[in-house]
Coordinates of N, CA and C in Angstrom, one line a residue:
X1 N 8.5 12.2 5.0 CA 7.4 12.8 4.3 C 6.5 13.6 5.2
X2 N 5.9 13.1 6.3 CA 5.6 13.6 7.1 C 6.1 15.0 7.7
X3 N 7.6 15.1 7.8 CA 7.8 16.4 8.3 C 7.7 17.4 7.3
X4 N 7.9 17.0 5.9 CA 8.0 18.0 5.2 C 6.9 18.5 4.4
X5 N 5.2 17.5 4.5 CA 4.0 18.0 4.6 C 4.0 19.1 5.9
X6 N 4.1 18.6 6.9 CA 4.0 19.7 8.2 C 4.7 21.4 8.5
X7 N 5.7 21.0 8.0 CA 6.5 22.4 6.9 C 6.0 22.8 5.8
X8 N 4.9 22.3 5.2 CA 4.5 22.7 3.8 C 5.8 22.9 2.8
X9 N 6.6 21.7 3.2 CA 7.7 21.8 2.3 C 7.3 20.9 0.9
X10 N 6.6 21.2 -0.3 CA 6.1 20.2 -0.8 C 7.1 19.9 -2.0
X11 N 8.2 21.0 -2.0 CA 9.3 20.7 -2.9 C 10.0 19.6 -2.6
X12 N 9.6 19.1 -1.6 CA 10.6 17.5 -0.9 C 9.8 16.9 -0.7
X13 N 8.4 16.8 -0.5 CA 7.4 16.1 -0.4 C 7.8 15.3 -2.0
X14 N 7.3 16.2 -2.7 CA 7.2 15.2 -4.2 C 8.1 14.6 -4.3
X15 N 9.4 14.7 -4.5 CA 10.2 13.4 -4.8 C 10.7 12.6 -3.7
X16 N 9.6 12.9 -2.8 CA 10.0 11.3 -1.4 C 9.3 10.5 -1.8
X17 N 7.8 11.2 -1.9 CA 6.2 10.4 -2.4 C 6.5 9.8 -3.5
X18 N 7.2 10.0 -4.9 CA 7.9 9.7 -5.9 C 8.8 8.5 -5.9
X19 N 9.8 9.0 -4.9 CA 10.8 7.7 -5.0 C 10.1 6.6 -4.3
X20 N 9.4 6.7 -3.4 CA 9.0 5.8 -2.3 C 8.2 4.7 -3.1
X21 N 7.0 5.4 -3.6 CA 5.9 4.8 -3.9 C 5.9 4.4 -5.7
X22 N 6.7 5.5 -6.4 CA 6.7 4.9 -7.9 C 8.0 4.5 -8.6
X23 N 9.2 5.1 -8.0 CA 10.3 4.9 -8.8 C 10.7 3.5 -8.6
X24 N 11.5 3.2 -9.9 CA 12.2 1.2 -10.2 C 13.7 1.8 -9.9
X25 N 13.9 2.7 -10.3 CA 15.4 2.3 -10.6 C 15.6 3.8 -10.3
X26 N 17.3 3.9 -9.9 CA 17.8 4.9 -9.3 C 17.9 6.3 -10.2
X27 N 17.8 6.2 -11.6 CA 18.1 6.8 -12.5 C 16.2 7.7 -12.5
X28 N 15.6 7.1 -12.4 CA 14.1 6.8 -12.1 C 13.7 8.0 -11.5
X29 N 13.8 9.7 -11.6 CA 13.3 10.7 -10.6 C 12.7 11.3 -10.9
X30 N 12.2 12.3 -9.5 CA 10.9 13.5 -9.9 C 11.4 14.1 -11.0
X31 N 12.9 14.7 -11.0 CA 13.0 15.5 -11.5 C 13.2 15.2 -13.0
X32 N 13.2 14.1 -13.3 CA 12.4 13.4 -14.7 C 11.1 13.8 -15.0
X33 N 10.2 13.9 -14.1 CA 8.8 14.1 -14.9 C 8.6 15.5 -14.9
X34 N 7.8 15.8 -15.9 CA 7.2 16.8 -16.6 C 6.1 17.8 -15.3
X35 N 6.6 18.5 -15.5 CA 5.8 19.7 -14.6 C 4.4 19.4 -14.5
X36 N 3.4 19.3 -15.5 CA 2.1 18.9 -15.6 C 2.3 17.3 -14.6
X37 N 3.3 16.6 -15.3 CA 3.0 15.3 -13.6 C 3.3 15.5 -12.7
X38 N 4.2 16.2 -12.2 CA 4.6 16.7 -11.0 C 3.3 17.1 -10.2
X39 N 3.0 18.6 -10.8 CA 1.5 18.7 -10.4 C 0.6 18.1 -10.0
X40 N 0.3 17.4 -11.1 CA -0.8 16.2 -10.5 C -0.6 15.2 -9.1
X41 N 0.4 14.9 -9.5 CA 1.0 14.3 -8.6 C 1.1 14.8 -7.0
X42 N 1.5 16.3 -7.1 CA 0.9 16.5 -5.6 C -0.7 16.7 -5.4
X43 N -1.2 17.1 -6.5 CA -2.9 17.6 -6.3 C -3.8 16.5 -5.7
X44 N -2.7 15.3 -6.1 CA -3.7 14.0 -5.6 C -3.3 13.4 -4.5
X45 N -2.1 13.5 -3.8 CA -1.4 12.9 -2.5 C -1.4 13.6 -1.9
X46 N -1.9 14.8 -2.0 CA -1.8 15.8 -0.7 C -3.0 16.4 -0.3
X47 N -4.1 16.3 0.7 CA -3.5 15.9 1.7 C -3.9 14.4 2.6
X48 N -4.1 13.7 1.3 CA -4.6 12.6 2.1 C -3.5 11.2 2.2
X49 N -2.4 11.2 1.7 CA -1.3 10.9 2.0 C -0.6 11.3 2.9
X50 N -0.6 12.5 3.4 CA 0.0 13.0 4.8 C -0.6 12.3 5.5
X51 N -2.1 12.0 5.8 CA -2.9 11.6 6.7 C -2.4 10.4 7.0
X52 N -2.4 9.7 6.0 CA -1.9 8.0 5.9 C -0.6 7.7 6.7
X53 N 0.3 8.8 6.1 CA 1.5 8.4 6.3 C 1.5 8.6 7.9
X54 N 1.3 10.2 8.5 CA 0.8 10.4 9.7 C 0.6 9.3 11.0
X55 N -0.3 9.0 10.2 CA -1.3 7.5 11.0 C -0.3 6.9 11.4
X56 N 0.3 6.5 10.3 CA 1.4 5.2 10.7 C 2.5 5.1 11.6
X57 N 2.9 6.8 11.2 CA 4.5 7.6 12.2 C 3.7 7.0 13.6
X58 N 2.4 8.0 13.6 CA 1.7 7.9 15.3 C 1.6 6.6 15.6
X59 N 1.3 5.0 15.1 CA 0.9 4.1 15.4 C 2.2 3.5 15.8
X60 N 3.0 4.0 14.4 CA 5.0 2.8 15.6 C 5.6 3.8 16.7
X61 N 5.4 5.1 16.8 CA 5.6 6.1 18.0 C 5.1 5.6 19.3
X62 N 3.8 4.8 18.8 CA 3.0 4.5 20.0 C 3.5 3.5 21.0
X63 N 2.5 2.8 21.9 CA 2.9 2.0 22.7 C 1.9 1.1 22.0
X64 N 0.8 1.4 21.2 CA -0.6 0.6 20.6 C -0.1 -0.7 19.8
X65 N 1.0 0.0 18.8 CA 1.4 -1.5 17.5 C 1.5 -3.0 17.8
X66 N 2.0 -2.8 19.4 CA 1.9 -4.4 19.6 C 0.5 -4.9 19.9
X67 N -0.3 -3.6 20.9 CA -1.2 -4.7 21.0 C -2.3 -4.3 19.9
X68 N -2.3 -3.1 19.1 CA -3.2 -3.6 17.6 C -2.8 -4.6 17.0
X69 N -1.5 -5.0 16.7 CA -1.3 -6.6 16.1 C -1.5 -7.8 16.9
X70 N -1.7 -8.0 18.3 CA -2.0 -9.0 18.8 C -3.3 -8.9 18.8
X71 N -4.6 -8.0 18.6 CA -5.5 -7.9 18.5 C -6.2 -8.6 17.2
X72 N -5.3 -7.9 16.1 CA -5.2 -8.5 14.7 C -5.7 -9.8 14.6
X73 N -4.7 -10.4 15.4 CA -4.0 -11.5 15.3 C -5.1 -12.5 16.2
X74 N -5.6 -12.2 17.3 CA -7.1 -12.7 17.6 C -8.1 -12.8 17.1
X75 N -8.4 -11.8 16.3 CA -9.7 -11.5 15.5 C -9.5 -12.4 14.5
X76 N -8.3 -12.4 14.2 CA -8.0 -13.6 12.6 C -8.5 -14.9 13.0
X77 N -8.7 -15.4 14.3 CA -8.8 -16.5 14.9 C -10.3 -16.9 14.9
X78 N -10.7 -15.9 14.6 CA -12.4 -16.4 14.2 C -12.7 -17.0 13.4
X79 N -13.7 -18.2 13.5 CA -14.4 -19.3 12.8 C -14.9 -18.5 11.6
X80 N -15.8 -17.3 12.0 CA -16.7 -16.4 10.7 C -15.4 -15.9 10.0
X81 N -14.4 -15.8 10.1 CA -13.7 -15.5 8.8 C -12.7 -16.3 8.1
X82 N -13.4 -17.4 7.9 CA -13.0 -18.6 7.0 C -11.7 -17.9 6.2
X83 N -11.9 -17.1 5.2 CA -11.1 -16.5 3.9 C -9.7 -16.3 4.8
X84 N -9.7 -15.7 5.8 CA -8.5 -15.1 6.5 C -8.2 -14.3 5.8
X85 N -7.3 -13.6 6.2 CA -6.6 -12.6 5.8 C -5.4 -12.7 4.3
X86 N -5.9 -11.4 3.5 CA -4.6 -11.9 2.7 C -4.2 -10.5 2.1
X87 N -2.8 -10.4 1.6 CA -2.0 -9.4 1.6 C -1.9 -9.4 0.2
X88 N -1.9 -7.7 -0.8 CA -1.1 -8.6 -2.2 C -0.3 -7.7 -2.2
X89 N 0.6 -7.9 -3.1 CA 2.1 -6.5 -3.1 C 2.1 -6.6 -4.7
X90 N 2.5 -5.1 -5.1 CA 2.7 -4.6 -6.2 C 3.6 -5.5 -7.2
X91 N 3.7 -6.1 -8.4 CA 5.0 -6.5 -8.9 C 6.0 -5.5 -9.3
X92 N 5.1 -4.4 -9.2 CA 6.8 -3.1 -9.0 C 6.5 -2.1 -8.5
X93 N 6.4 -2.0 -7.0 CA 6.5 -1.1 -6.0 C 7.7 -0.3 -6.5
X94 N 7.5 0.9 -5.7 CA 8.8 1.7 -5.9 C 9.6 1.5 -4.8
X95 N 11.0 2.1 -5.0 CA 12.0 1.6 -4.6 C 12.3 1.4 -2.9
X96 N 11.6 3.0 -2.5 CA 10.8 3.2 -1.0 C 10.5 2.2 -0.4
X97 N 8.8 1.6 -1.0 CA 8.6 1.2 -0.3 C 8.0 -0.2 -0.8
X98 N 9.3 -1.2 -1.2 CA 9.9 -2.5 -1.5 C 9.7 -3.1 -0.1
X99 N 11.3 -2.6 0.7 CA 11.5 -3.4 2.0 C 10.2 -3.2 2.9
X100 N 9.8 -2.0 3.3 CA 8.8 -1.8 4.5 C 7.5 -2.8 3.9
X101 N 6.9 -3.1 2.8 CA 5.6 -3.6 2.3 C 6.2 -5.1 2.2
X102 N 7.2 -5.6 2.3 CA 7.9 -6.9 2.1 C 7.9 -7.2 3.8
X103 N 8.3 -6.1 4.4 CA 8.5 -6.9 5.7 C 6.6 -6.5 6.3
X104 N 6.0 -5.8 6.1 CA 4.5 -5.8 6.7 C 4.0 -7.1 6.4
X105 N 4.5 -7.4 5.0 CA 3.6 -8.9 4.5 C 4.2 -10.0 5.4
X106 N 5.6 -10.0 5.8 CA 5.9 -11.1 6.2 C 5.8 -11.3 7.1
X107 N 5.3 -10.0 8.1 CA 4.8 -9.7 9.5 C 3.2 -10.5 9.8
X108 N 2.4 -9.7 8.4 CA 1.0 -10.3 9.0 C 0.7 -11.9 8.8
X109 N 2.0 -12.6 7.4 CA 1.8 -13.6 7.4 C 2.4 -15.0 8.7
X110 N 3.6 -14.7 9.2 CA 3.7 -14.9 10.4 C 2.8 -14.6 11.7
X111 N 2.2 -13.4 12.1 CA 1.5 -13.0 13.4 C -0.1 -13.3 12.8
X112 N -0.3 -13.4 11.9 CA -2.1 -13.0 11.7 C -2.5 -14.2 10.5
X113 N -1.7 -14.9 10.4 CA -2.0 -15.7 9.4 C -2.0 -15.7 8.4
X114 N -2.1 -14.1 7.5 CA -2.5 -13.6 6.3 C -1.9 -14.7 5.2
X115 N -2.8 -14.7 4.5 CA -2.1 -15.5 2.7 C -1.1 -14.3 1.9
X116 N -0.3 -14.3 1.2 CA 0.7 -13.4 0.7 C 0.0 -13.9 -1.1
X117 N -0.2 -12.8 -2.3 CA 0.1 -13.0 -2.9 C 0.6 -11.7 -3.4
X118 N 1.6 -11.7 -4.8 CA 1.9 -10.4 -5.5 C 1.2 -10.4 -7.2
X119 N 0.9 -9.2 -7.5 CA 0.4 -9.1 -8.8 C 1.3 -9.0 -10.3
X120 N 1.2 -9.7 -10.9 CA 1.5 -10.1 -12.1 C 2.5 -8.6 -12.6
X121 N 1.5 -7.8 -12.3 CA 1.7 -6.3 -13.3 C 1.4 -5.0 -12.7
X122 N 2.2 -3.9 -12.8 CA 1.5 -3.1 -12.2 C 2.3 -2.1 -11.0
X123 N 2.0 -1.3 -10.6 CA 3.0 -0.7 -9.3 C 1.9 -0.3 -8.2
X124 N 2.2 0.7 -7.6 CA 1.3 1.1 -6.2 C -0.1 1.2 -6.3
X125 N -0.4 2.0 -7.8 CA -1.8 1.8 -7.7 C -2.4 0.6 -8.8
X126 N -1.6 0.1 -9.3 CA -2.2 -1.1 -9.8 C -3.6 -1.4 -10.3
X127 N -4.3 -1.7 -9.2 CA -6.0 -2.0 -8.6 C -6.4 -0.7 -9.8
X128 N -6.2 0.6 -9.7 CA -6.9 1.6 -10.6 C -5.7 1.8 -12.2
X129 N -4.7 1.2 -12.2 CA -4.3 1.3 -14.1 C -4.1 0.0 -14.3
X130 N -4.3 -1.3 -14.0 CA -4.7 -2.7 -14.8 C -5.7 -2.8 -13.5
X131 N -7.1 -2.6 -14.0 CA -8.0 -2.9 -13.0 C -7.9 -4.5 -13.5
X132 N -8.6 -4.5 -14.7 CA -8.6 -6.6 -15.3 C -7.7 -7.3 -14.5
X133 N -6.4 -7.0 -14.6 CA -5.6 -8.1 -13.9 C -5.7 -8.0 -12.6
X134 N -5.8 -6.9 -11.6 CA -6.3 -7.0 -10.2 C -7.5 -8.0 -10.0
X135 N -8.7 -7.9 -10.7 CA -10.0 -8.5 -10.3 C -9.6 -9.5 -11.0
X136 N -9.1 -10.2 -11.8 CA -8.7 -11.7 -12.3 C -7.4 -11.8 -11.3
X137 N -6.7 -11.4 -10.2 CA -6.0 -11.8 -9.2 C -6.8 -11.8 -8.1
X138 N -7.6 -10.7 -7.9 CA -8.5 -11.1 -6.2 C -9.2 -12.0 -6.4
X139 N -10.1 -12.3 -7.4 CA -11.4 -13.3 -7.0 C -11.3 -14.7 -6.5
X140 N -10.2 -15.5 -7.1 CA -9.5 -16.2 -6.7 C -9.2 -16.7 -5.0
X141 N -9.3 -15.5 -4.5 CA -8.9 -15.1 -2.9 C -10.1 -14.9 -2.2
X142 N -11.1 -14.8 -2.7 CA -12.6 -14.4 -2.2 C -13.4 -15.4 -2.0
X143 N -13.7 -15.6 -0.7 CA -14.5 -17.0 -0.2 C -15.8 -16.6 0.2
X144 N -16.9 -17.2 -0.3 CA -18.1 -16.7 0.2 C -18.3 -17.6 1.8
X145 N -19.2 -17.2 2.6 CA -19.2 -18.3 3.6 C -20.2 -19.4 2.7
X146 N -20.3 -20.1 3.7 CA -21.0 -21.7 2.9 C -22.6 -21.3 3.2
X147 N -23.5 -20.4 3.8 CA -24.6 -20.5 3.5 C -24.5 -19.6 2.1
X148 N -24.0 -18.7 1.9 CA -24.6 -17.9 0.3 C -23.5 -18.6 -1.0
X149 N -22.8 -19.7 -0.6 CA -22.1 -20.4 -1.8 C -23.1 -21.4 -2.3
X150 N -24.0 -22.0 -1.1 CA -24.9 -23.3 -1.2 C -26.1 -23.3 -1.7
X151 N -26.7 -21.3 -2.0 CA -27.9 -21.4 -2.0 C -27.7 -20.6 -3.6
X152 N -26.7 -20.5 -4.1 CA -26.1 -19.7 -5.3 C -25.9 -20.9 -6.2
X153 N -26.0 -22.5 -5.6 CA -26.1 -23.7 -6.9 C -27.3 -23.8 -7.3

């Protein structure tokens, strides 16, 4: 995705961004959707999706990923963050990015302690088209510390 933002190649941009992040099934393509989505669809991922994706290329290119995750992985070790860490994953990610978001969770839950859960409903953006069932899945996961839980009876 990256190289073909940097080429301003965005006729391949869309259906990486597509397959990666929204398609279920192989039959599942850009070139299924309607010109008006297509559109949109890049008007809203570009260019701050390059940016993201960017980041990430630069961060496993680096020499940094081990020690930002052992870093992680210290910080999680703090008494002030009771809640720890926790991960949720789409109940239908696209096809893309299934394995890579399956193995990050299993990463932070192994190295950083994180709690894993996944949502009921919903794909990549989830949190913004079933907001209800997002916020009836986080709160659940949300720990106040014990001075503002004690003084809230």
């Amino acid at each position: 995705m990256v190289r073909t933002a940097s080429a301003d190649n965005f006729d391949l941009w869309g259906p990486l961004f597509y397959d990666f992040w929204f398609s279920q099934h192989p039959e599942d393509t850009w070139d299924h959707l309607d010109l008006d989505q297509r559109e949109r669809l890049l008007a809203t991922t570009i260019p701050h999706t390059y940016h993201e994706v960017n980041s990430l290329l630069v961060a496993l290119e680096s020499s940094t990923a081990t020690t930002d995750l052992n870093a992680l992985a210290d910080h999680m070790k703090n008494p002030l963050l009771s809640a720890g860490g926790h991960i949720i994953l789409s109940a239908s990610p696209g096809r893309g990015s299934r394995e890579p978001l399956t193995n990050l969770a299993n990463l932070l839950q192994r190295r950083c302690a994180f709690s894993l859960s996944t949502l009921s409903i919903g794909g990549h953006i989830a949190p913004i088209t079933h907001p209800e069932h997002f916020i009836d899945h986080v709160l659940p996961h949300l720990v106040l510390p014990a001075s503002q839980s004690s003084s809230r009876r």
